[in-house]
Tab-separated table of N, CA and C in Angstrom:
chain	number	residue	atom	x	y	z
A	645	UNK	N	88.185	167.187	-128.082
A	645	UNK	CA	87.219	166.348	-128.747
A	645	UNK	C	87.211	166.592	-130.264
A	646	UNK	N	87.162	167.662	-130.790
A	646	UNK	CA	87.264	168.043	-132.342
A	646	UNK	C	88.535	167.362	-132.958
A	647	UNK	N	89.640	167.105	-132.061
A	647	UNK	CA	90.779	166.976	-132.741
A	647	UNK	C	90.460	165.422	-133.192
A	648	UNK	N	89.557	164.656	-131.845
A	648	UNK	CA	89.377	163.258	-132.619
A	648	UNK	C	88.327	163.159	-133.617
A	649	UNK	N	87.365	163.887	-133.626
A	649	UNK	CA	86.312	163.734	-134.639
A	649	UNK	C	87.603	163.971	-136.034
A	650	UNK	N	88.287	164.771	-136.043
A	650	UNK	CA	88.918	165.399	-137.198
A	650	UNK	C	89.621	164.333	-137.597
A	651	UNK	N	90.423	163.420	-136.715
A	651	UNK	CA	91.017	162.474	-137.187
A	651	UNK	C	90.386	161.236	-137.847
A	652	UNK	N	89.296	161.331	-137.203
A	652	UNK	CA	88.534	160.516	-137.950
A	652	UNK	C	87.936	160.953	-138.952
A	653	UNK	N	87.639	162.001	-139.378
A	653	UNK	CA	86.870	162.461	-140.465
A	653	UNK	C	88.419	162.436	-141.661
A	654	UNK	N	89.650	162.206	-141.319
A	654	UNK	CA	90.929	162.247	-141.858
A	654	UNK	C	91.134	160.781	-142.646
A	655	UNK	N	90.953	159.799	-141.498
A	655	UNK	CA	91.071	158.507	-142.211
A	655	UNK	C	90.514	158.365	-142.810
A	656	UNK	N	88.677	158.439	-142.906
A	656	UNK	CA	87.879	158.232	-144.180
A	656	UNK	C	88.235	158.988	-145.374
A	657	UNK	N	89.316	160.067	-145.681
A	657	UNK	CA	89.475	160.832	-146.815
A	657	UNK	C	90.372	159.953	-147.044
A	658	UNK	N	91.763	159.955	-146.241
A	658	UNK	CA	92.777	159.019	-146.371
A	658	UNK	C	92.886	157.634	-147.087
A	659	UNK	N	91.785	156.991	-146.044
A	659	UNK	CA	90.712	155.421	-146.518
A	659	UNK	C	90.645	155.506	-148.219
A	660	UNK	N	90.091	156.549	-148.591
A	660	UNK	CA	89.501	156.741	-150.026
A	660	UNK	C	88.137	156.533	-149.702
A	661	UNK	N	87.445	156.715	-148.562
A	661	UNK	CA	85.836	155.930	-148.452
A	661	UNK	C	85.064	157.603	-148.919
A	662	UNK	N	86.214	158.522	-148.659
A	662	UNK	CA	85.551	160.061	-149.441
A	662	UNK	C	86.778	160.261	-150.507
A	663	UNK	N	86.307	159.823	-151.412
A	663	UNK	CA	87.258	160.355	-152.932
A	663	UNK	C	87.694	161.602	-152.720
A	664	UNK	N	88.732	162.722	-153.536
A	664	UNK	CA	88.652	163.789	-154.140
A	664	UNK	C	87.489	164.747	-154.617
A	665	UNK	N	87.347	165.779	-154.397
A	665	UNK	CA	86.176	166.730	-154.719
A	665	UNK	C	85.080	166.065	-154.637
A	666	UNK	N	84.304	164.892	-153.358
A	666	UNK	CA	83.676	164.722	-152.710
A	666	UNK	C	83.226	165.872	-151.401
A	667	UNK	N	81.489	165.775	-151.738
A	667	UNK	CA	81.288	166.579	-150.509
A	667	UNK	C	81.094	166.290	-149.559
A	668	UNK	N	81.630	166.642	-148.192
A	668	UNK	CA	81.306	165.785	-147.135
A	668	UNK	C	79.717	165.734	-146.850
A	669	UNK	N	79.157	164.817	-146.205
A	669	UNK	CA	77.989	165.245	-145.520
A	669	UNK	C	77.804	166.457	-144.442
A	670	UNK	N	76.665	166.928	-144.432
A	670	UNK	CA	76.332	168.203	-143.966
A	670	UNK	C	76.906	168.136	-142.407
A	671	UNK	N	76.892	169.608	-141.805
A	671	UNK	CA	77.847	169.367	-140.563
A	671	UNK	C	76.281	168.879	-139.402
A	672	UNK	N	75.077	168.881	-139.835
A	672	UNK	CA	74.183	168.276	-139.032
A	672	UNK	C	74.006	166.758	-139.093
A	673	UNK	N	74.534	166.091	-140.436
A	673	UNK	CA	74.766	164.603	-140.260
A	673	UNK	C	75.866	164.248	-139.690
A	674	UNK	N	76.835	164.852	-139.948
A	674	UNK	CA	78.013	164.395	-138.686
A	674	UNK	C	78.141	164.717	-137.449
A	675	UNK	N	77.315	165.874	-137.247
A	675	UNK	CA	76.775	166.088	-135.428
A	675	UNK	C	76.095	164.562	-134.952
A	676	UNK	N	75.100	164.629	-135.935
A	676	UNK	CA	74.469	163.453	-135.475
A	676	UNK	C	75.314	161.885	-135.410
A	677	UNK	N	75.968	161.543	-136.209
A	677	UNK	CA	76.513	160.423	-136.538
A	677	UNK	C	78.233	160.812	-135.466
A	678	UNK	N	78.497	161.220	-134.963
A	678	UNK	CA	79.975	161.341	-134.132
A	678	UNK	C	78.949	161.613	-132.540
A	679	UNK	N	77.921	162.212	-132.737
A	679	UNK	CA	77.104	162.318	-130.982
A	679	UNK	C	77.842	163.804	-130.524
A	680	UNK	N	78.461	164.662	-131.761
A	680	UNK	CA	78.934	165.866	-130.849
A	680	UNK	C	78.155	167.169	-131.226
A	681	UNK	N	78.508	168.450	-130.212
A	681	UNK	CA	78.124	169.603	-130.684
A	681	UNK	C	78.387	169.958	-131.868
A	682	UNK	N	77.529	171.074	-132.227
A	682	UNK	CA	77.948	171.333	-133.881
A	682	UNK	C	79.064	172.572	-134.212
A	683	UNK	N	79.433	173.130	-132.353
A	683	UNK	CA	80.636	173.713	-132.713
A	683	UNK	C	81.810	172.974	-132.889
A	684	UNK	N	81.496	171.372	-132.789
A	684	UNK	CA	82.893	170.473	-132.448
A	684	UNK	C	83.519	170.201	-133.916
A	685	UNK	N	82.154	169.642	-134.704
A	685	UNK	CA	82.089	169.594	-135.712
A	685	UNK	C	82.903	170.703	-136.871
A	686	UNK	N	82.371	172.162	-136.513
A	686	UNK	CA	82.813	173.190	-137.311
A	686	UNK	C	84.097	173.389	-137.418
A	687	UNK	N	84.763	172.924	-135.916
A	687	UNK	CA	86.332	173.272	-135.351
A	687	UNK	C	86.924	171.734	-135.779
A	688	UNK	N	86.166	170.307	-136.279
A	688	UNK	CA	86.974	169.650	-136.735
A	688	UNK	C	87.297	169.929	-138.233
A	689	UNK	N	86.263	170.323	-139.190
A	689	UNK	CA	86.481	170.973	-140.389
A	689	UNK	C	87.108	171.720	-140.623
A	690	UNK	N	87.125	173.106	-139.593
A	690	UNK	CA	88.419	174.233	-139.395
A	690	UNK	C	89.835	173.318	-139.500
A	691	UNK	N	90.063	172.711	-138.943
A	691	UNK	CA	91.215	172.212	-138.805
A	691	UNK	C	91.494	171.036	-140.236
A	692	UNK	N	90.609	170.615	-140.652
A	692	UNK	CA	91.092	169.790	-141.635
A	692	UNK	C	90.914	170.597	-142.852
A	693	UNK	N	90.287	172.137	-143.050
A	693	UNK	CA	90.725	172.704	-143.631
A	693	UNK	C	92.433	173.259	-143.713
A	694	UNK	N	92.179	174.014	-142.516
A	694	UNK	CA	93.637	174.332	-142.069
A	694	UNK	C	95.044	173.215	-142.321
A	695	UNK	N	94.778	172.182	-142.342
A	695	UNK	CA	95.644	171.101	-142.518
A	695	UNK	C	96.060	170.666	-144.155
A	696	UNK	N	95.072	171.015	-144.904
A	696	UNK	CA	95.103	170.919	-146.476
A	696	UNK	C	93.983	169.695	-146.927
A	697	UNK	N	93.156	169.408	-146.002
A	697	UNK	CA	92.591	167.984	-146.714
A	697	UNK	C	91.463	168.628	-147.449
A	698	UNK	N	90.863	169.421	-147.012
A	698	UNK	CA	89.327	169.968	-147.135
A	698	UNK	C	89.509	171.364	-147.647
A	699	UNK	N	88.501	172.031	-148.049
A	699	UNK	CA	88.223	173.304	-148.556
A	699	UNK	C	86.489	173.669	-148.542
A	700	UNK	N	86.153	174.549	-148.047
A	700	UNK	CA	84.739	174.677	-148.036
A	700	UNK	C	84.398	175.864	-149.298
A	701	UNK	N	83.140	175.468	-149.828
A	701	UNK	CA	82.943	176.499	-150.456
A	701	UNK	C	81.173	177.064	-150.078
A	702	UNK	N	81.124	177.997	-150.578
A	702	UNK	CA	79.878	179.284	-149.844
A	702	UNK	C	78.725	178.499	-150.103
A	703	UNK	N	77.814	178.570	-149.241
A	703	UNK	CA	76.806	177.842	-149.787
A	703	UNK	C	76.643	176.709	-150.530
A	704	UNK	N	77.862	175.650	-150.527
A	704	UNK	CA	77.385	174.485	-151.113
A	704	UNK	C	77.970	173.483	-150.162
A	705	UNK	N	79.189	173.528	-149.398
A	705	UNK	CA	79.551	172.398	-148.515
A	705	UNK	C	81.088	172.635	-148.604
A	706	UNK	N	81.214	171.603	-147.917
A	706	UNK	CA	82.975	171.243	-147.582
A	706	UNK	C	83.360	170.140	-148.552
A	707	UNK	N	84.355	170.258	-149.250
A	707	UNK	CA	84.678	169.408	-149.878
A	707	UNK	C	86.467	168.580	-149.813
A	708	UNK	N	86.772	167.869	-150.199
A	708	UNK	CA	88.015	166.958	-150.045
A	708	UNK	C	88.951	167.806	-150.842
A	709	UNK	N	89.738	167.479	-151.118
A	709	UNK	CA	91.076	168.733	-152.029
A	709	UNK	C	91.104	167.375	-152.275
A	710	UNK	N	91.615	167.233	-153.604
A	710	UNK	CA	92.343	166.567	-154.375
A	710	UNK	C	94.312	166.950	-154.318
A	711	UNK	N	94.805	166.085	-154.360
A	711	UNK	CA	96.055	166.073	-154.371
A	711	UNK	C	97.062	167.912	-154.772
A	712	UNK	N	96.218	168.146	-156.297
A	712	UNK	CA	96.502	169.134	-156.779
A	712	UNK	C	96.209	170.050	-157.129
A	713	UNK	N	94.997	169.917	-155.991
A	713	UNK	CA	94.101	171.492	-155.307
A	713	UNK	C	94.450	172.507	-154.608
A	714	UNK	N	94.822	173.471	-155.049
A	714	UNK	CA	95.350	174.626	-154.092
A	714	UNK	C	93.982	175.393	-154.143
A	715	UNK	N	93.542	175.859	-152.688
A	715	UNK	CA	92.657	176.982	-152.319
A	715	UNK	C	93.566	178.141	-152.500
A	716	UNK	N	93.180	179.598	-153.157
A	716	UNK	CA	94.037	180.789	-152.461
A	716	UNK	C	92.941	181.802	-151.997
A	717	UNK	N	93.198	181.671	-151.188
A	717	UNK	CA	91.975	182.883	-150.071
A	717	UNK	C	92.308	184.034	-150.140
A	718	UNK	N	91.660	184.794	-150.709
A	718	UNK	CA	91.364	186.063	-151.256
A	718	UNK	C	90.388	186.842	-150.216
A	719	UNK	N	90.952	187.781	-149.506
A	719	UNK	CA	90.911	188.980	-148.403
A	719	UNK	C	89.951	189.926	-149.173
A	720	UNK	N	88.585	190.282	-148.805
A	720	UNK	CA	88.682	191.461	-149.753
A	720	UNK	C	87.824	192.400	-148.714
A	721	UNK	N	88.937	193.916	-148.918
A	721	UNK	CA	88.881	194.572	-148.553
A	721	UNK	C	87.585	195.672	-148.506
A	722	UNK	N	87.289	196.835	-148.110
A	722	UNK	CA	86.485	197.750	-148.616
A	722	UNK	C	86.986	198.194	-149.991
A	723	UNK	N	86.202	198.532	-150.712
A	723	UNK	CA	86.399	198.915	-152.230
A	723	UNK	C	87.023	198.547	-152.909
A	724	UNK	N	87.176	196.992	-152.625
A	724	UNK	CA	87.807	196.185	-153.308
A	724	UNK	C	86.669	195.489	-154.388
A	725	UNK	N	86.467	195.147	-155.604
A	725	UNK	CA	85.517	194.228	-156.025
A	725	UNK	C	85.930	192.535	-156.993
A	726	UNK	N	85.120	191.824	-157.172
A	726	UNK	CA	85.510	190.709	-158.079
A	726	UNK	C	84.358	190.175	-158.899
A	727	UNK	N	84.713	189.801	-159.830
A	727	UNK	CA	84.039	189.703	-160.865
A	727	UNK	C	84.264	188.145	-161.429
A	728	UNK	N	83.007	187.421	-161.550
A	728	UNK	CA	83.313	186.243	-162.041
A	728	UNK	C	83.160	186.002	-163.293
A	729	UNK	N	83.848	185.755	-164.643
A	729	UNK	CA	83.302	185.671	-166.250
A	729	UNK	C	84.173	184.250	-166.468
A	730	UNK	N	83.552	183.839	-167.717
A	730	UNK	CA	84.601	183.134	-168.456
A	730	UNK	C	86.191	183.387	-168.937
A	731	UNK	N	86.880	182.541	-168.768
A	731	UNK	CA	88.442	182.550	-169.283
A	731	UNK	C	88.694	183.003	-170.561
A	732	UNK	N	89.210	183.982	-170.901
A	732	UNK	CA	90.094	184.208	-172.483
A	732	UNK	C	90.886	182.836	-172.775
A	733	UNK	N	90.974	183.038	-173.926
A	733	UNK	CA	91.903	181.783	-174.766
A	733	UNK	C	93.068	181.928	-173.855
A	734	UNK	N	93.812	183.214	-174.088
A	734	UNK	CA	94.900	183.867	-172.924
A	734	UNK	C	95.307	183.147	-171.933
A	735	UNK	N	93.996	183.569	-171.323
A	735	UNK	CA	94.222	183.104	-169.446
A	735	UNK	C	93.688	181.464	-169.173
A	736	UNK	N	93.100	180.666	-170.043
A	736	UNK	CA	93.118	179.585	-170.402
A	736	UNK	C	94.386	178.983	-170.668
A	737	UNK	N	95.456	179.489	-171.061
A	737	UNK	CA	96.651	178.701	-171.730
A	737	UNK	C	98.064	179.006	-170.624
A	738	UNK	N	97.901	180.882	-169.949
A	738	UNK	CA	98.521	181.149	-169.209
A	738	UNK	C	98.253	180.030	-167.646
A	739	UNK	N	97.176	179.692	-167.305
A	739	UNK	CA	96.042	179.492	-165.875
A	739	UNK	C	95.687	177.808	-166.167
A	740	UNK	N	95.997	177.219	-167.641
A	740	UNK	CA	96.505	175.594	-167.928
A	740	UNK	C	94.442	175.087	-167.576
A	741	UNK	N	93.635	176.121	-168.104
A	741	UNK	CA	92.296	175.639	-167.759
A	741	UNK	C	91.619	175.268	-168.980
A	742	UNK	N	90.467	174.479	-168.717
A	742	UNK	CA	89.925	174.218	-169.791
A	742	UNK	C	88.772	175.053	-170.425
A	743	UNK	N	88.334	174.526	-171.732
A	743	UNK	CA	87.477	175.526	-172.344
A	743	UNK	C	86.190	175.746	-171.958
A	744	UNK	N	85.705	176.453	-171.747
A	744	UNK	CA	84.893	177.099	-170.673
A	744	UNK	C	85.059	177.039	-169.410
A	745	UNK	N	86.169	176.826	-168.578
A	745	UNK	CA	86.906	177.669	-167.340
A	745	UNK	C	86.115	178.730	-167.051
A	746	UNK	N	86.038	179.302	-165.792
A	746	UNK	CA	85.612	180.669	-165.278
A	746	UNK	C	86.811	180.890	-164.369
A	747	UNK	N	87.094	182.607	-164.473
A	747	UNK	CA	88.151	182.928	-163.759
A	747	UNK	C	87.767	183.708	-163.125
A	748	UNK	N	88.260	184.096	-161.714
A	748	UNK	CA	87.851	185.744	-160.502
A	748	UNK	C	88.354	186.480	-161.078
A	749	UNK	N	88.185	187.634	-161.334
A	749	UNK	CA	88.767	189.146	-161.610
A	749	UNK	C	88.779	189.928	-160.623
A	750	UNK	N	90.103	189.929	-159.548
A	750	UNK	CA	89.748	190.665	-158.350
A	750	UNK	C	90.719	191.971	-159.020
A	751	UNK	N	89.433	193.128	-158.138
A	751	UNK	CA	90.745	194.386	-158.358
A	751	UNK	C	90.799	195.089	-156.658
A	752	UNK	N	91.605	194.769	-156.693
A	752	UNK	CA	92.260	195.870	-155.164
A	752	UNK	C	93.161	196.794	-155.055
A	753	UNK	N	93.277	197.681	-154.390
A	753	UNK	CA	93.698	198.930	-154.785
A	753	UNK	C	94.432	199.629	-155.485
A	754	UNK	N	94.079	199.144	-156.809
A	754	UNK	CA	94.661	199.974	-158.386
A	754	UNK	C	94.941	198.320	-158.722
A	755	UNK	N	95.412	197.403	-158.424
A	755	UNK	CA	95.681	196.038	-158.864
A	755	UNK	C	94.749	195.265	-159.082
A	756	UNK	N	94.852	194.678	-160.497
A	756	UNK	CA	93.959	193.246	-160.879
A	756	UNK	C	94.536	192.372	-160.822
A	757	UNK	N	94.291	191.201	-160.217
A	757	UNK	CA	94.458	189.646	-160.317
A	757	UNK	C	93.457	188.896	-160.591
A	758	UNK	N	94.165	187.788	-161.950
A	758	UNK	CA	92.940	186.813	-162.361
A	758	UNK	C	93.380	185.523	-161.830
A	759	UNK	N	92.251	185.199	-161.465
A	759	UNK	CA	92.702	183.481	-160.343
A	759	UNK	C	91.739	182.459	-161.410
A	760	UNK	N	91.855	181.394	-161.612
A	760	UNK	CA	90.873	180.206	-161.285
A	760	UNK	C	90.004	180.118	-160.795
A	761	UNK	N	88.362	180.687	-160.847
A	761	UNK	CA	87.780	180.391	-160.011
A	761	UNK	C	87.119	179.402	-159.418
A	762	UNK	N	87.602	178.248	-160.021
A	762	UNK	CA	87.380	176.912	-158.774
A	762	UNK	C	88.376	176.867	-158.071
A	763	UNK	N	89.569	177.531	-157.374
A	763	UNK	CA	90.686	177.322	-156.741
A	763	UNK	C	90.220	178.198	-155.679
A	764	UNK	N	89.211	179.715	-155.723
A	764	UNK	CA	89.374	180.649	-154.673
A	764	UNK	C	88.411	180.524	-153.618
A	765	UNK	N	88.927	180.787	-152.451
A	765	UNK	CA	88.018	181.082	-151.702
A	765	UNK	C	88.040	183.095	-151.180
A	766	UNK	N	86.704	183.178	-151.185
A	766	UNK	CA	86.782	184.817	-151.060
A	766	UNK	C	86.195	184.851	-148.995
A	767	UNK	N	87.140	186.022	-148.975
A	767	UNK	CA	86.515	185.898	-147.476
A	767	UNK	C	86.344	188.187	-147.185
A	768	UNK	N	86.114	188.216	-146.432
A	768	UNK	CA	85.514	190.153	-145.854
A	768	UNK	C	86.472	189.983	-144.989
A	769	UNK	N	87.014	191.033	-144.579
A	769	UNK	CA	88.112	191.175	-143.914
A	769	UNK	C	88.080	190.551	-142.491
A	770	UNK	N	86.662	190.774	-141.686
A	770	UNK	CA	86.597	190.179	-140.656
A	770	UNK	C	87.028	188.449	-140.669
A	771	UNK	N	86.489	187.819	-141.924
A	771	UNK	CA	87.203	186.237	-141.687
A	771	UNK	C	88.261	185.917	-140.931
């Protein structure tokens, strides 16, 4: 059953009837509006994440990927931390962002990486 809700929740991105970095409606309006459980729902989003259409972010919703949206999901470990600030001129010109950009500062064990932070998703190891 998820796989058809998903397909359908596919054509309307497809359609264009949900633009790019559109948020979908909440997963309790599409419980309601498809007539399914709201684990059906979660596992059709799983999958149209998993597929590249969608990307969810924490507390605000699921949203559409745009063509030349890459998510990179970032694992973080115990004693691992990240830090969210504004972009250097630097990492602005290296990272192709604009002026006032915010970037992640993850450090994991002895290693820093600076991402985009509209590109990441952060997850605890259990994810």
């Amino acid at each position: 059953m998820y796989l058809q809700v998903a397909a359908q929740l596919r054509a309307r991105i497809e359609s264009g009837e949900w633009p790019p970095r559109r948020r979908l409606p909440s997963v309790v309006a599409l419980e309601h509006e498809y007539g399914v459980a709201r684990n059906t729902v979660l596992k059709a989003i799983k999958h149209l994440r998993d597929t590249g259409y969608v990307y969810t972010v924490s507390n605000w919703g699921t949203v559409v990927k745009a063509g030349a949206d890459t998510i990179t999901v970032v694992v973080m470990a115990p004693g691992s931390r990240a830090v969210v600030r504004e972009a250097t001129a630097q990492e602005r010109e290296r990272l192709d962002l604009a002026e006032g950009a915010h970037v992640l500062v993850v450090e994991k064990g002895g290693e820093v990486e600076v991402l985009p932070a509209e590109t990441v998703e952060i997850r605890g190891p259990e994810s």
